[in-house]
PDB file of C-alpha atoms in Angstrom:
ATOM      1  CA  MET E   7       5.650 -19.152 -18.983  1.00 57.00           C
ATOM      2  CA  ALA E   8       8.066 -16.954 -17.050  1.00 71.00           C
ATOM      3  CA  LYS E   9       7.487 -16.662 -13.336  1.00 86.00           C
ATOM      4  CA  THR E  10       5.861 -13.497 -12.049  1.00 88.00           C
ATOM      5  CA  PRO E  11       8.384 -11.220 -10.287  1.00 92.00           C
ATOM      6  CA  GLU E  12       7.823 -11.036  -6.531  1.00 92.00           C
ATOM      7  CA  ILE E  13       7.941  -7.225  -6.383  1.00 95.00           C
ATOM      8  CA  LYS E  14       5.305  -6.911  -9.133  1.00 94.00           C
ATOM      9  CA  ALA E  15       3.014  -9.376  -7.362  1.00 94.00           C
ATOM     10  CA  PHE E  16       3.631  -7.575  -4.052  1.00 94.00           C
ATOM     11  CA  VAL E  17       2.785  -4.122  -5.419  1.00 93.00           C
ATOM     12  CA  LEU E  18      -0.375  -5.420  -7.108  1.00 92.00           C
ATOM     13  CA  ALA E  19      -1.353  -7.420  -3.954  1.00 92.00           C
ATOM     14  CA  LYS E  20      -1.435 -10.813  -5.623  1.00 94.00           C
ATOM     15  CA  CYS E  21      -1.434 -14.125  -3.766  1.00 95.00           C
ATOM     16  CA  PRO E  22       2.027 -14.884  -2.309  1.00 95.00           C
ATOM     17  CA  ARG E  23       1.805 -18.564  -3.274  1.00 94.00           C
ATOM     18  CA  CYS E  24       0.787 -18.310  -6.941  1.00 94.00           C
ATOM     19  CA  ARG E  25       1.345 -14.569  -7.613  1.00 93.00           C
ATOM     20  CA  ARG E  26      -1.751 -14.605  -9.840  1.00 92.00           C
ATOM     21  CA  GLY E  27      -4.912 -14.322  -7.718  1.00 92.00           C
ATOM     22  CA  ASP E  28      -6.023 -11.023  -6.208  1.00 92.00           C
ATOM     23  CA  MET E  29      -5.930 -10.738  -2.415  1.00 93.00           C
ATOM     24  CA  PHE E  30      -8.579  -7.991  -2.261  1.00 91.00           C
ATOM     25  CA  GLN E  31     -12.018  -7.962  -3.847  1.00 89.00           C
ATOM     26  CA  ASN E  32     -11.684  -4.390  -5.138  1.00 83.00           C
ATOM     27  CA  SER E  33      -8.827  -2.374  -6.584  1.00 76.00           C
ATOM     28  CA  MET E  34      -5.694  -2.219  -4.466  1.00 70.00           C
ATOM     29  CA  TYR E  35      -5.537   1.554  -4.910  1.00 72.00           C
ATOM     30  CA  GLY E  36      -8.895   2.982  -3.985  1.00 68.00           C
ATOM     31  CA  PHE E  37     -11.127   4.060  -1.154  1.00 67.00           C
ATOM     32  CA  SER E  38     -13.797   1.445  -1.813  1.00 73.00           C
ATOM     33  CA  SER E  39     -14.370  -1.706   0.223  1.00 74.00           C
ATOM     34  CA  GLN E  40     -11.441  -3.186   2.147  1.00 79.00           C
ATOM     35  CA  LYS E  41     -12.671  -6.789   1.874  1.00 88.00           C
ATOM     36  CA  MET E  42     -10.204  -9.580   1.240  1.00 90.00           C
ATOM     37  CA  HIS E  43     -10.973 -12.784  -0.575  1.00 92.00           C
ATOM     38  CA  GLU E  44     -11.129 -15.663   1.882  1.00 94.00           C
ATOM     39  CA  HIS E  45      -9.265 -17.928  -0.551  1.00 95.00           C
ATOM     40  CA  CYS E  46      -7.084 -17.125  -3.541  1.00 95.00           C
ATOM     41  CA  PRO E  47      -9.251 -17.135  -6.692  1.00 94.00           C
ATOM     42  CA  HIS E  48      -6.413 -18.771  -8.660  1.00 93.00           C
ATOM     43  CA  CYS E  49      -4.791 -21.412  -6.420  1.00 92.00           C
ATOM     44  CA  GLY E  50      -7.260 -21.668  -3.535  1.00 93.00           C
ATOM     45  CA  MET E  51      -4.845 -20.767  -0.724  1.00 94.00           C
ATOM     46  CA  ARG E  52      -6.615 -19.636   2.454  1.00 94.00           C
ATOM     47  CA  TYR E  53      -5.267 -16.180   3.342  1.00 94.00           C
ATOM     48  CA  GLU E  54      -6.153 -16.221   7.030  1.00 92.00           C
ATOM     49  CA  ILE E  55      -3.889 -19.112   7.965  1.00 90.00           C
ATOM     50  CA  GLU E  56      -5.293 -19.419  11.484  1.00 89.00           C
ATOM     51  CA  PRO E  57      -8.026 -17.616  13.441  1.00 90.00           C
ATOM     52  CA  GLY E  58      -6.928 -14.092  14.343  1.00 90.00           C
ATOM     53  CA  TYR E  59      -3.940 -14.266  11.991  1.00 91.00           C
ATOM     54  CA  PHE E  60      -4.358 -10.705  10.748  1.00 91.00           C
ATOM     55  CA  TYR E  61      -4.124  -9.218  14.245  1.00 93.00           C
ATOM     56  CA  ALA E  62      -0.379  -9.312  13.628  1.00 92.00           C
ATOM     57  CA  ALA E  63      -0.950  -6.994  10.662  1.00 94.00           C
ATOM     58  CA  MET E  64      -1.883  -4.276  13.167  1.00 95.00           C
ATOM     59  CA  TYR E  65       1.735  -4.224  14.362  1.00 96.00           C
ATOM     60  CA  VAL E  66       2.963  -3.934  10.783  1.00 96.00           C
ATOM     61  CA  GLY E  67       0.454  -1.132  10.163  1.00 96.00           C
ATOM     62  CA  TYR E  68       1.634   0.634  13.319  1.00 97.00           C
ATOM     63  CA  ALA E  69       5.249   0.492  12.093  1.00 97.00           C
ATOM     64  CA  ILE E  70       4.194   1.857   8.702  1.00 97.00           C
ATOM     65  CA  ASN E  71       2.281   4.684  10.393  1.00 97.00           C
ATOM     66  CA  VAL E  72       5.257   5.601  12.618  1.00 97.00           C
ATOM     67  CA  ALA E  73       7.578   5.682   9.598  1.00 97.00           C
ATOM     68  CA  LEU E  74       5.017   7.808   7.747  1.00 97.00           C
ATOM     69  CA  ALA E  75       4.725  10.244  10.672  1.00 97.00           C
ATOM     70  CA  VAL E  76       8.492  10.652  10.958  1.00 97.00           C
ATOM     71  CA  GLY E  77       8.864  11.127   7.205  1.00 97.00           C
ATOM     72  CA  ILE E  78       6.026  13.660   6.989  1.00 97.00           C
ATOM     73  CA  GLY E  79       7.422  15.481  10.029  1.00 95.00           C
ATOM     74  CA  PHE E  80      10.855  15.852   8.417  1.00 96.00           C
ATOM     75  CA  LEU E  81       9.332  16.821   5.067  1.00 96.00           C
ATOM     76  CA  THR E  82       7.133  19.441   6.739  1.00 95.00           C
ATOM     77  CA  TYR E  83      10.149  20.900   8.530  1.00 95.00           C
ATOM     78  CA  PHE E  84      12.225  21.102   5.340  1.00 95.00           C
ATOM     79  CA  ILE E  85       9.377  22.782   3.468  1.00 94.00           C
ATOM     80  CA  THR E  86       8.201  25.233   6.149  1.00 92.00           C
ATOM     81  CA  GLN E  87      11.275  25.643   8.419  1.00 91.00           C
ATOM     82  CA  GLU E  88       8.738  26.059  11.267  1.00 85.00           C
ATOM     83  CA  ASP E  89      10.124  25.174  14.682  1.00 84.00           C
ATOM     84  CA  LYS E  90       7.887  27.154  17.045  1.00 86.00           C
ATOM     85  CA  SER E  91       4.341  25.821  16.510  1.00 88.00           C
ATOM     86  CA  PRO E  92       3.594  22.094  16.593  1.00 92.00           C
ATOM     87  CA  TRP E  93       0.197  22.527  14.902  1.00 94.00           C
ATOM     88  CA  ILE E  94       1.500  22.457  11.354  1.00 94.00           C
ATOM     89  CA  TYR E  95       3.172  19.105  12.088  1.00 95.00           C
ATOM     90  CA  ILE E  96       0.081  17.681  13.779  1.00 95.00           C
ATOM     91  CA  ILE E  97      -2.159  18.719  10.884  1.00 96.00           C
ATOM     92  CA  ALA E  98       0.246  17.409   8.226  1.00 95.00           C
ATOM     93  CA  ILE E  99       0.802  14.057   9.952  1.00 97.00           C
ATOM     94  CA  LEU E 100      -2.884  13.461  10.726  1.00 97.00           C
ATOM     95  CA  THR E 101      -3.926  14.402   7.191  1.00 97.00           C
ATOM     96  CA  ALA E 102      -1.379  12.039   5.646  1.00 96.00           C
ATOM     97  CA  SER E 103      -2.324   9.249   8.067  1.00 96.00           C
ATOM     98  CA  PHE E 104      -6.042   9.531   7.279  1.00 94.00           C
ATOM     99  CA  LEU E 105      -5.529   9.779   3.523  1.00 92.00           C
ATOM    100  CA  LEU E 106      -3.178   6.801   3.421  1.00 93.00           C
ATOM    101  CA  ALA E 107      -5.131   4.616   5.882  1.00 91.00           C
ATOM    102  CA  PRO E 108      -6.587   2.332   3.163  1.00 89.00           C
ATOM    103  CA  LEU E 109      -3.121   1.695   1.723  1.00 90.00           C
ATOM    104  CA  ASN E 110      -1.725   1.151   5.205  1.00 94.00           C
ATOM    105  CA  PHE E 111      -4.432  -1.419   5.951  1.00 92.00           C
ATOM    106  CA  ARG E 112      -3.901  -3.301   2.714  1.00 92.00           C
ATOM    107  CA  TYR E 113      -0.124  -3.233   2.620  1.00 94.00           C
ATOM    108  CA  SER E 114       0.193  -4.267   6.266  1.00 96.00           C
ATOM    109  CA  ARG E 115      -1.610  -7.487   5.330  1.00 94.00           C
ATOM    110  CA  VAL E 116       0.391  -7.917   2.134  1.00 95.00           C
ATOM    111  CA  ILE E 117       3.691  -7.442   4.011  1.00 96.00           C
ATOM    112  CA  LEU E 118       2.561  -9.916   6.663  1.00 95.00           C
ATOM    113  CA  LEU E 119       1.745 -12.581   4.079  1.00 95.00           C
ATOM    114  CA  TYR E 120       4.754 -12.011   1.811  1.00 94.00           C
ATOM    115  CA  TRP E 121       7.665 -11.447   4.166  1.00 93.00           C
ATOM    116  CA  LEU E 122       6.614 -12.276   7.731  1.00 92.00           C
ATOM    117  CA  SER E 123       4.910 -15.652   7.262  1.00 90.00           C
ATOM    118  CA  PRO E 124       7.442 -18.491   7.094  1.00 90.00           C
ATOM    119  CA  LYS E 125       4.737 -21.062   6.228  1.00 88.00           C
ATOM    120  CA  ILE E 126       3.857 -19.387   2.921  1.00 91.00           C
ATOM    121  CA  LYS E 127       6.191 -20.105   0.027  1.00 92.00           C
ATOM    122  CA  TYR E 128       6.005 -19.344  -3.669  1.00 92.00           C
ATOM    123  CA  VAL E 129       5.042 -22.419  -5.713  1.00 90.00           C
ATOM    124  CA  ALA E 130       6.109 -22.045  -9.337  1.00 87.00           C
ATOM    125  CA  HIS E 131       3.650 -24.529 -10.879  1.00 86.00           C
ATOM    126  CA  TYR E 132       0.717 -22.454  -9.546  1.00 87.00           C
ATOM    127  CA  ASP E 133       2.099 -19.442 -11.451  1.00 83.00           C
ATOM    128  CA  GLU E 134       0.619 -20.652 -14.724  1.00 79.00           C
ATOM    129  CA  ASP E 135      -2.609 -19.966 -16.580  1.00 74.00           C
ATOM    130  CA  LYS E 136      -5.305 -22.518 -15.882  1.00 64.00           C
TER     131      LYS E 136
END
């Protein structure tokens, strides 16, 4: 069995250790519940490595939100060429932030587990069907 590509597992929010088990109980792309599995359904890895571990995901989410605000601000300027009233920028940025909040929440945790946690490594023999 070929190993699961990291980017595919990342986009689908699969476990960073086995790249098979889902991290979230519902679909990654939806507005339904934001609940995470406590352990990976495939390999049993505990996602919250230590108590309060996902508080660090707030910093990742903040960085994502800042990048989103800057990008939406530039996009709004290029589309509207408005430089007098700040309201169009405020409305565009707040709308995008609220609509993308579920993705921001989920991907901040996925980024934290995949790329910012040195203790978590991919283990190839877990990336097999049981």
